[in-house]
Short mmCIF file of C-alpha atoms in Angstrom, two decimals:
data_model
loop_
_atom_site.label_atom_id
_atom_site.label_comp_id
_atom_site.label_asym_id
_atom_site.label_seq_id
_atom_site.Cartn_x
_atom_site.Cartn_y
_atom_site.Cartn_z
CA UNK A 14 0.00 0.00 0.00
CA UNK A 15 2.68 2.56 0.72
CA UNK A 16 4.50 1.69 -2.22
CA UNK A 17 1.25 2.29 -4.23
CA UNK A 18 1.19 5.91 -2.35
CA UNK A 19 4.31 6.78 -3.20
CA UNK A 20 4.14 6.26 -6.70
CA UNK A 21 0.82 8.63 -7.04
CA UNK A 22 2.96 10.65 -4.90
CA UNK A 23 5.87 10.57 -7.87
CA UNK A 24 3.66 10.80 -10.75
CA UNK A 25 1.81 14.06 -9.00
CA UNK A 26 5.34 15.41 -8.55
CA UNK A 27 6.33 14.73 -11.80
CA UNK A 28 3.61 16.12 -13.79
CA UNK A 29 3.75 19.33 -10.99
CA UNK A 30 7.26 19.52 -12.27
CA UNK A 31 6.22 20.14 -15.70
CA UNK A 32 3.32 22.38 -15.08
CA UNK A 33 6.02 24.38 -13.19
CA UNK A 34 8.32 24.49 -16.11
CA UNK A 35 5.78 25.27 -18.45
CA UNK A 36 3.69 28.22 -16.63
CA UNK A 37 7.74 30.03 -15.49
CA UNK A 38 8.67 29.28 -19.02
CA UNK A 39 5.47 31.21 -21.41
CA UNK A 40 7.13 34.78 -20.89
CA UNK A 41 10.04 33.94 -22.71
CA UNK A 42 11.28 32.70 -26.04
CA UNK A 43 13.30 29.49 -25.21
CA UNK A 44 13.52 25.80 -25.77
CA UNK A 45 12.14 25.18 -22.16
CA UNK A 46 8.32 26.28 -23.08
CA UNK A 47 8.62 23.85 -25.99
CA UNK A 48 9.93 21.16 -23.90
CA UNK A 49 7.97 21.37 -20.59
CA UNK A 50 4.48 21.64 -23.32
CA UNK A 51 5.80 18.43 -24.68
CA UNK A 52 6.58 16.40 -21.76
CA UNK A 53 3.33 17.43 -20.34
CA UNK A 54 1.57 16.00 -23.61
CA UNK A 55 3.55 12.97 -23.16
CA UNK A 56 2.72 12.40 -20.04
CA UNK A 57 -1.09 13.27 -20.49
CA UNK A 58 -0.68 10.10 -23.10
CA UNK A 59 0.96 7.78 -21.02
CA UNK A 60 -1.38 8.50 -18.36
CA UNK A 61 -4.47 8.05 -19.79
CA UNK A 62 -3.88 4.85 -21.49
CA UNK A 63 -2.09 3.56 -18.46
CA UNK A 64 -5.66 4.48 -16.47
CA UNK A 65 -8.06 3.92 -18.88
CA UNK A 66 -10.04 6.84 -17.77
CA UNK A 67 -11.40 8.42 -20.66
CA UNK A 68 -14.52 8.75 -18.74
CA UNK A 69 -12.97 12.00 -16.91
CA UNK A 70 -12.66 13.47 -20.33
CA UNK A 71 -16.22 12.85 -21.23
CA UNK A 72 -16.82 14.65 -17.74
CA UNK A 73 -14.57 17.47 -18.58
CA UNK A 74 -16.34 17.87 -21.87
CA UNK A 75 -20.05 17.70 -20.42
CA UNK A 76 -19.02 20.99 -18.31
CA UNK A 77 -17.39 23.09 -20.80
CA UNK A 78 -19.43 21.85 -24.21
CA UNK A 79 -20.02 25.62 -25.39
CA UNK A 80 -16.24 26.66 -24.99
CA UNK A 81 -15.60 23.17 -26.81
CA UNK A 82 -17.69 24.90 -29.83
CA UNK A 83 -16.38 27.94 -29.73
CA UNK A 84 -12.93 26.77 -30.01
CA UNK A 85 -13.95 24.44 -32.86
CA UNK A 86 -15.65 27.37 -34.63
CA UNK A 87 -12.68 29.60 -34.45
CA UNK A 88 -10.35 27.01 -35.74
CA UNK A 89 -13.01 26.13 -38.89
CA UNK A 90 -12.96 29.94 -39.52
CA UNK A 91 -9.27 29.80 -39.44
CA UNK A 92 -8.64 26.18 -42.13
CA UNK A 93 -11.60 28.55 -43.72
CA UNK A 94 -9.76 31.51 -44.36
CA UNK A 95 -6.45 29.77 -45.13
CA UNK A 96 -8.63 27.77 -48.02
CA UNK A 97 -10.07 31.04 -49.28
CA UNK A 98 -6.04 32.74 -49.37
CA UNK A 99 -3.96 29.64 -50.82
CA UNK A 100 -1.55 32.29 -53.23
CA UNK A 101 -0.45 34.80 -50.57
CA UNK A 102 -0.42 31.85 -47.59
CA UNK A 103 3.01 32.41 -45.65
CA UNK A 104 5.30 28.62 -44.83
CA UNK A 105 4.00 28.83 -41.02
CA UNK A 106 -0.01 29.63 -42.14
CA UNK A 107 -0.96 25.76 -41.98
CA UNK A 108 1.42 24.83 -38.75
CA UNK A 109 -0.06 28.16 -36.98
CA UNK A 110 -3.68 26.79 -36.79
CA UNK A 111 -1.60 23.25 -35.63
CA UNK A 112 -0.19 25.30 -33.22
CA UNK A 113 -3.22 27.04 -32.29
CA UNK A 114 -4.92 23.39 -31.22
CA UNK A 115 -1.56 22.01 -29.29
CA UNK A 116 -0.48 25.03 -27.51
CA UNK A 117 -4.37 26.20 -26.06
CA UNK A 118 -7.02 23.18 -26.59
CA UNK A 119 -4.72 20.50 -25.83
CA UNK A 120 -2.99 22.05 -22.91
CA UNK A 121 -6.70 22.93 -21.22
CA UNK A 122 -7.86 19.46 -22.39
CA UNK A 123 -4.52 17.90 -20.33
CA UNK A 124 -4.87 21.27 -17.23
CA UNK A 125 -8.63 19.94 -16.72
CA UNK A 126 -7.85 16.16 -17.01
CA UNK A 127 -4.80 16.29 -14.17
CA UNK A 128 -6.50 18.68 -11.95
CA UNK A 129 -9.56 16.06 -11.71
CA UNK A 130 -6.94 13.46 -10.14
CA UNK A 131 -5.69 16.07 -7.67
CA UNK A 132 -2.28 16.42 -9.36
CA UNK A 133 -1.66 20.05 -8.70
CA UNK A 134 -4.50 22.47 -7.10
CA UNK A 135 -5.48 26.32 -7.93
CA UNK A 136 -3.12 27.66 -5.21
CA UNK A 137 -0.45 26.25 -7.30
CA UNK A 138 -1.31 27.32 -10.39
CA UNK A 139 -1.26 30.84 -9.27
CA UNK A 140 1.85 30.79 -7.33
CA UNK A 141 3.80 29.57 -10.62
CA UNK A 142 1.88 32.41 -12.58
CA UNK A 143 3.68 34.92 -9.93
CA UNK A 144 6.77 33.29 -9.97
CA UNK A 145 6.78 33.04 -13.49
CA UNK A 146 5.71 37.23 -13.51
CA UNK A 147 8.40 37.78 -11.16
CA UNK A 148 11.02 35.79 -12.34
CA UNK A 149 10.66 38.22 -15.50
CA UNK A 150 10.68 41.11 -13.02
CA UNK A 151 13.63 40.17 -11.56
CA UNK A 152 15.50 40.21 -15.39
CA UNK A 153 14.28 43.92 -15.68
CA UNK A 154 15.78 44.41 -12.42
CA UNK A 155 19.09 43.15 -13.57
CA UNK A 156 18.99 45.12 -16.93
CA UNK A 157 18.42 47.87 -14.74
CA UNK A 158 21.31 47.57 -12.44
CA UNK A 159 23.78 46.99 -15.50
CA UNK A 160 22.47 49.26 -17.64
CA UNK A 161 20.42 52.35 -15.84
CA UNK A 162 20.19 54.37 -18.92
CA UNK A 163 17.35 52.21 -20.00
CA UNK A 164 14.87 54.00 -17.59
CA UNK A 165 16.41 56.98 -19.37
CA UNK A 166 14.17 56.38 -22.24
CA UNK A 167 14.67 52.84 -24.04
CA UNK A 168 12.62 51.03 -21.33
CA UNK A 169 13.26 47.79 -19.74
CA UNK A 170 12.69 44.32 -21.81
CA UNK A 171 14.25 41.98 -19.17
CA UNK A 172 15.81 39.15 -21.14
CA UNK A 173 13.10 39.48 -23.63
CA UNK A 174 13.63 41.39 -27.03
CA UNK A 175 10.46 43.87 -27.73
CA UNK A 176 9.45 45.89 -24.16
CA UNK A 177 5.66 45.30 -24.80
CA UNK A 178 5.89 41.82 -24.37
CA UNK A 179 7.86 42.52 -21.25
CA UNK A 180 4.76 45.18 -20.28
CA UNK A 181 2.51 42.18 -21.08
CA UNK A 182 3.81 40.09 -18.87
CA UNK A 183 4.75 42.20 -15.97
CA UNK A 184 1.03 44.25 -16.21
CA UNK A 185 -0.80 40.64 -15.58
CA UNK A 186 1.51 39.69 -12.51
CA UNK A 187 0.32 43.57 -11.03
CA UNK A 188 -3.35 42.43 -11.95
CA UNK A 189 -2.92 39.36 -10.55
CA UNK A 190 -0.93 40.42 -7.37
CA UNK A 191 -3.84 42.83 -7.26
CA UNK A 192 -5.94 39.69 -5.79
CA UNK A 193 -3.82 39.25 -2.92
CA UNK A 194 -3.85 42.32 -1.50
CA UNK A 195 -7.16 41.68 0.23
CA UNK A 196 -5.74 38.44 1.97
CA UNK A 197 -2.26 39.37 2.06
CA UNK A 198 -1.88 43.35 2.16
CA UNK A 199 1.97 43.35 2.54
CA UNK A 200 2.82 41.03 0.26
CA UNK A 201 0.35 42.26 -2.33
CA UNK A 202 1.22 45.83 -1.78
CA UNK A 203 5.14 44.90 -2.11
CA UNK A 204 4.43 43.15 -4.92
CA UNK A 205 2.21 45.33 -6.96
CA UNK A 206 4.96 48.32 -6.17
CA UNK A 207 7.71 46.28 -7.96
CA UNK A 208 5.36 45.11 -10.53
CA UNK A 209 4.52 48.75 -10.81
CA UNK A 210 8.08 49.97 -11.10
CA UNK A 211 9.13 47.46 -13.73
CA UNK A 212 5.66 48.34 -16.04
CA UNK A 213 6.18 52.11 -16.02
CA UNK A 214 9.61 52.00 -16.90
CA UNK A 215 8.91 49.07 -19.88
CA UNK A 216 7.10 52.51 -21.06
CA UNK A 217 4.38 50.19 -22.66
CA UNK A 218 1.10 52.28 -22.30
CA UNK A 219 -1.10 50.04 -23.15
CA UNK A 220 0.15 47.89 -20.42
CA UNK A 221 -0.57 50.85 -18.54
CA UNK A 222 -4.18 51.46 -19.91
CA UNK A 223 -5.25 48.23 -19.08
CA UNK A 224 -3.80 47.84 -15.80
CA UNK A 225 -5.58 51.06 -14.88
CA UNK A 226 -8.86 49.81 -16.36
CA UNK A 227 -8.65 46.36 -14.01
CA UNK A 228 -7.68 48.36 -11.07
CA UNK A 229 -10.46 50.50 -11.67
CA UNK A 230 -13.34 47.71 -12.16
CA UNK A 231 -11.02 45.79 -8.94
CA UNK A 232 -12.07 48.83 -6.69
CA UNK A 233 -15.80 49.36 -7.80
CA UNK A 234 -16.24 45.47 -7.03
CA UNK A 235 -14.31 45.31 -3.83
CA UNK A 236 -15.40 49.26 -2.53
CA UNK A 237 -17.47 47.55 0.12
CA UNK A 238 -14.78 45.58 1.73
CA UNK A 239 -12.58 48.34 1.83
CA UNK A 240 -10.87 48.58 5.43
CA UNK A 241 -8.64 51.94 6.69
CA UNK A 242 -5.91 49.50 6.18
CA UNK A 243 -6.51 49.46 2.59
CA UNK A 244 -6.99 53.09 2.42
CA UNK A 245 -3.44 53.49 3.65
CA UNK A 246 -1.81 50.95 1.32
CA UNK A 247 -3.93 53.48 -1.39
CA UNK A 248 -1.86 56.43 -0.20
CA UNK A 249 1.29 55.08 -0.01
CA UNK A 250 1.07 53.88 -3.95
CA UNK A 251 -0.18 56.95 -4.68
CA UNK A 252 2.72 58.57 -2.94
CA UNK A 253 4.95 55.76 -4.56
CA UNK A 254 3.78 57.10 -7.99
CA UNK A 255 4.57 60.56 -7.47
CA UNK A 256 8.10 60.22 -6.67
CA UNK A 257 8.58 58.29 -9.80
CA UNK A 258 6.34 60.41 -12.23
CA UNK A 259 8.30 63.74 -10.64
CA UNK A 260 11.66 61.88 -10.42
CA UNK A 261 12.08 60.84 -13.82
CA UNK A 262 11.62 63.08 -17.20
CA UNK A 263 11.03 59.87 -19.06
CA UNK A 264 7.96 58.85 -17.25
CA UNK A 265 6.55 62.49 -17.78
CA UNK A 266 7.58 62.13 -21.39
CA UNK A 267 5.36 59.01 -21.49
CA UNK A 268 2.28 60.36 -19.63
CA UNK A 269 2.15 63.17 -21.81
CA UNK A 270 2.10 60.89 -25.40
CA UNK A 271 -0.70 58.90 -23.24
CA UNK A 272 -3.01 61.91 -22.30
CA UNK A 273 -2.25 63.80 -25.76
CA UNK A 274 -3.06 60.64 -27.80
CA UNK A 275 -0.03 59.94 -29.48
CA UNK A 276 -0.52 56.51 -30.65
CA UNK A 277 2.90 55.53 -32.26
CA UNK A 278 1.99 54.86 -35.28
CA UNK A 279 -1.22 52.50 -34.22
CA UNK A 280 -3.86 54.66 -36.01
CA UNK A 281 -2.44 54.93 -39.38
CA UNK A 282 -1.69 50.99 -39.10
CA UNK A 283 -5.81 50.34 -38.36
CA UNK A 284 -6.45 52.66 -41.06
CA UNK A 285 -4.67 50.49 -43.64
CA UNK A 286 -5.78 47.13 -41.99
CA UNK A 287 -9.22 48.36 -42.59
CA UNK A 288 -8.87 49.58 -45.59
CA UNK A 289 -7.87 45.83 -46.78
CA UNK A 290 -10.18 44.35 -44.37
CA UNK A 291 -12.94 45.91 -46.93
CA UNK A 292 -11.38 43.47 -49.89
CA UNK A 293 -12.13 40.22 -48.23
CA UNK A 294 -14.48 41.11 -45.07
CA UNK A 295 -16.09 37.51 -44.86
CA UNK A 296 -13.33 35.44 -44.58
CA UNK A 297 -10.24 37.30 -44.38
CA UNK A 298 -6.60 36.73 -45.58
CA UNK A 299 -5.35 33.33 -43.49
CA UNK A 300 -3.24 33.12 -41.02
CA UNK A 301 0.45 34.58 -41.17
CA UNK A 302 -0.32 36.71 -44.49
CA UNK A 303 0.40 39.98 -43.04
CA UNK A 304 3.65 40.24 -45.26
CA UNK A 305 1.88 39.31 -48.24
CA UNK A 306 -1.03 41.56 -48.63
CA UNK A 307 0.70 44.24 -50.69
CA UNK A 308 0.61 47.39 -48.17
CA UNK A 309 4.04 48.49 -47.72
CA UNK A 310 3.38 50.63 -45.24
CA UNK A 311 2.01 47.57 -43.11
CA UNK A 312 5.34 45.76 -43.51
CA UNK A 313 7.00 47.41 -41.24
CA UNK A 314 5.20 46.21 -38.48
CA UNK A 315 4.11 43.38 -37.47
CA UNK A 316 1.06 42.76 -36.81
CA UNK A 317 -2.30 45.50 -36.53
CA UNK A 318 -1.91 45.88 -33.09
CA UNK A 319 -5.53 45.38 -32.29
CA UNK A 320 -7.22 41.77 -31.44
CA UNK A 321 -10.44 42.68 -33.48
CA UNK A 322 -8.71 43.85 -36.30
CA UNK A 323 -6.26 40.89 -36.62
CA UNK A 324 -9.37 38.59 -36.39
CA UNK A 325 -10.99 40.36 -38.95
CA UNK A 326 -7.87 40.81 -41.60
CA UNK A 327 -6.77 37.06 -40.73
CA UNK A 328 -10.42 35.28 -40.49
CA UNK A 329 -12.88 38.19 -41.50
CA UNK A 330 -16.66 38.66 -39.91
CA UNK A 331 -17.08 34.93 -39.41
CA UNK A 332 -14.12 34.52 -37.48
CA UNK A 333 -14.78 37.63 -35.39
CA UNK A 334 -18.55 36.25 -34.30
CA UNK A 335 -16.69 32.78 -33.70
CA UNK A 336 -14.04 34.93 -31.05
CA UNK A 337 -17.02 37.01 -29.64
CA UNK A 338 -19.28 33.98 -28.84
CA UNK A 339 -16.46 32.24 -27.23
CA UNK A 340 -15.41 35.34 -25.23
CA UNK A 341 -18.83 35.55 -24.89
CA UNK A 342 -19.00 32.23 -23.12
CA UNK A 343 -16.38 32.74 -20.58
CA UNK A 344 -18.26 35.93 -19.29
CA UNK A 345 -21.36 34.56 -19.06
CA UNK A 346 -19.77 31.59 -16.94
CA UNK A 347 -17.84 34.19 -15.11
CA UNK A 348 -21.10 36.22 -14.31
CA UNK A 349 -22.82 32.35 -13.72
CA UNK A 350 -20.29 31.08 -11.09
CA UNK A 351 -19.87 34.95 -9.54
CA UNK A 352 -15.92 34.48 -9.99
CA UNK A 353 -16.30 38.43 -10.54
CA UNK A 354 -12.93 38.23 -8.51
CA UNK A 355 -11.49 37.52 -12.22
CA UNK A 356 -13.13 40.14 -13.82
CA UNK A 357 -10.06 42.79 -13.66
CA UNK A 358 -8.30 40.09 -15.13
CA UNK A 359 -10.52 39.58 -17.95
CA UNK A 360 -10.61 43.63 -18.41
CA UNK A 361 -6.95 43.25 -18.63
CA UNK A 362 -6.59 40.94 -21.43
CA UNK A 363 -9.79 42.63 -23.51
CA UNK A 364 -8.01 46.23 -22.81
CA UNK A 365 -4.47 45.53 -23.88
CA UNK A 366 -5.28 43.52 -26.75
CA UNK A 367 -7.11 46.89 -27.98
CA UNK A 368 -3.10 48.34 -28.70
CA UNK A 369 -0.57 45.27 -28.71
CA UNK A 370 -0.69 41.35 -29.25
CA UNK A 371 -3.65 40.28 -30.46
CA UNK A 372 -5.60 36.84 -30.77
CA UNK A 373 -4.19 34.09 -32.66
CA UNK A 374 0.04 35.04 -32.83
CA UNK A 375 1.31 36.11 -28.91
CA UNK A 376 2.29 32.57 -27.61
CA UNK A 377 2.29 34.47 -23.87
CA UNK A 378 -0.90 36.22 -24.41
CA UNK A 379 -2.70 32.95 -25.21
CA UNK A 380 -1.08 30.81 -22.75
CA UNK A 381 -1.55 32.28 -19.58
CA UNK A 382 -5.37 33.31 -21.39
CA UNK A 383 -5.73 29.27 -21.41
CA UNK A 384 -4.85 29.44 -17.73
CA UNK A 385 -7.13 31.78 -17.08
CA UNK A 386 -10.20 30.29 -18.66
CA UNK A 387 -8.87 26.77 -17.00
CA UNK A 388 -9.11 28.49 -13.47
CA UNK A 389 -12.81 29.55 -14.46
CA UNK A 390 -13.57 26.19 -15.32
CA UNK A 391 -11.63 24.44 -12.51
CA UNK A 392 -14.53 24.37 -9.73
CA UNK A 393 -17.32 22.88 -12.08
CA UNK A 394 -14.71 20.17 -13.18
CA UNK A 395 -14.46 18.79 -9.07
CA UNK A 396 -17.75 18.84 -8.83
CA UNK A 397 -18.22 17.06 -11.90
CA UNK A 398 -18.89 13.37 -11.71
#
């Protein structure tokens, strides 16, 4: 019997082990993600086989059978789209969609299936997500240390290569770190201050945009629990702000592009993406055309820099209604189960996908999104028989 024990106990470490790999390993671009997604696949395979418990998938599936369509409807309007667009495809169009299906269905399929056997709990799965946010941090911090100037104006990236993605990042651990404040005020507050720190001076305003949008929503829900302690924790970040925005020219600099509207470029890009959104509104261009549609002026960026427009250039109307009645689904199970505790969350990933990344091409984006919508789920697949 205690042999028996201690191999659940192994497996559950094992497959922990991977989780842990995978969730510290989405911010950045290394072999690790790749590897940790794969063992955890592997495993997921050897597992179920070795079990025979399919019947927890055909639980799984029973509670989440109109996210299940969704998904399938967005990846039919994506295979449509690339059938519509053969001549200006791009070599990654087909393995995108492929990608699409392994990286976000399978991984929720595999999150869902493991979390029914009690291999790894929700406690976990958000202390990786902070680790994973702060292990990022921490790489700003360095930069920062070796290379000051950087506040100066060029704003930090960490060991990443584009600053928005390091914005992305860092903005969901402050959202996130947000949550704990009512629990655990010191930690929270000392962790949305460095969070803080590190997302002003990535200079990524849309970062900032939406983290002020979740904070905002986070205080209307929460106003009534609001203690004096709280209000004090308010003060000092508001006093914490100050000194930077008055300490640093750069930070002004920002602020003022923010309030005055300079958009960098973003509003001429929608104008063109709509422009050849007109010339093929039902079913787009396919996936990873971008550099093929003939706009020079598009080329020299990378994507549209707004979710609903990349849907709509990439998979046209159809596959915007598919994305809007799946997003559609996880707020009405959000608003079902009352998890309005995720709510900010949710504002932060609809807000910042409004400027930057988008909804089929930011690996981090989408993988800590699948996290997200697992955590929703999580409840009503224990109670699940």
């Amino acid at each position: 019997m205690s042999r028996f024990l201690n191999f659940e106990m192994n497996e559950q470490l094992l497959f922990k082990s991977f989780l842990f790999l995978w969730i510290m390993s989405i911010p950045f671009k290394n072999i690790v993600f790749q590897i940790s997604s794969v063992l955890m696949v592997l495993y997921f395979v050897y597992h179920i086989f070795k079990t025979k418990e399919f019947i927890v998938l055909k639980s799984n599936f029973n509670q989440t059978v109109f996210l299940f369509v969704g998904f399938i409807l967005i990846i039919f309007t994506m295979l449509l789209a690339n059938v519509s667009n053969l001549e200006i495809l791009d070599k990654k169009s087909w393995s995108l969609i492929f990608m699409f299906i392994y990286r976000y269905g399978l991984i929720f399929i595999i999150l869902a299936y493991f979390y029914k056997f009690d291999f790894f709990s929700k406690r976990d799965i958000v202390i990786f997500s902070i680790l994973s946010f702060f292990y990022l941090g921490l790489t700003g911090v360095y930069q920062v240390l070796n290379h000051p100037e950087v506040i100066l104006g060029e704003g930090i990236v960490g060991t990443l290569d584009n600053r928005n993605a390091f914005g992305l990042s860092i903005g969901m651990g402050f959202v996130l770190s947000l949550l704990l404040i009512q629990d655990r005020k010191v930690l929270g507050f000392l962790l949305i201050s460095f969070f803080t720190f590190l997302m002003i001076f990535s200079f990524c305003r849309s970062s900032w945009v939406a983290s002020f949008g979740a904070t905002a929503l986070f205080c209307i829900l929460n106003y009534k629990q609001f203690r004096l302690k709280h209000l004090g924790f308010l003060a000092l970040f508001l006093g914490f702000l100050l000194i930077l925005y008055f300490s640093f020219d750069s930070f002004q600099t920002r602020f003022a592009q923010l309030l005055e509207g300079n958009s960098s470029n973003r509003t001429m890009i929608w104008q063109h993406t709509i422009v050849l959104i007109q010339k093929s509104f039902f079913v787009g261009y396919g996936m990873d055309s971008w550099k093929n549609l003939g706009d020079e002026f598009l080329l020299q960026f990378p994507d549209s820099h707004n979710m609903i427009l990349e849907i709509l250039i990439k998979t046209g109307v159809i596959g915007l209604l598919a994305c809007a009645l799946t997003i559609g689904v996880v707020l009405v199970k959000i608003f079902k189960t009352r998890n309005y505790i995720l709510l900010p969350i949710a504002t932060y990933f609809l807000v910042i996908t409004q400027f930057d990344f988008g909804a089929f091409g930011s690996k981090e984006l989408l993988s800590f999104l699948t996290i997200f919508v697992f955590y929703l789920y999580s409840d009503s697949f224990k109670l699940a028989k």
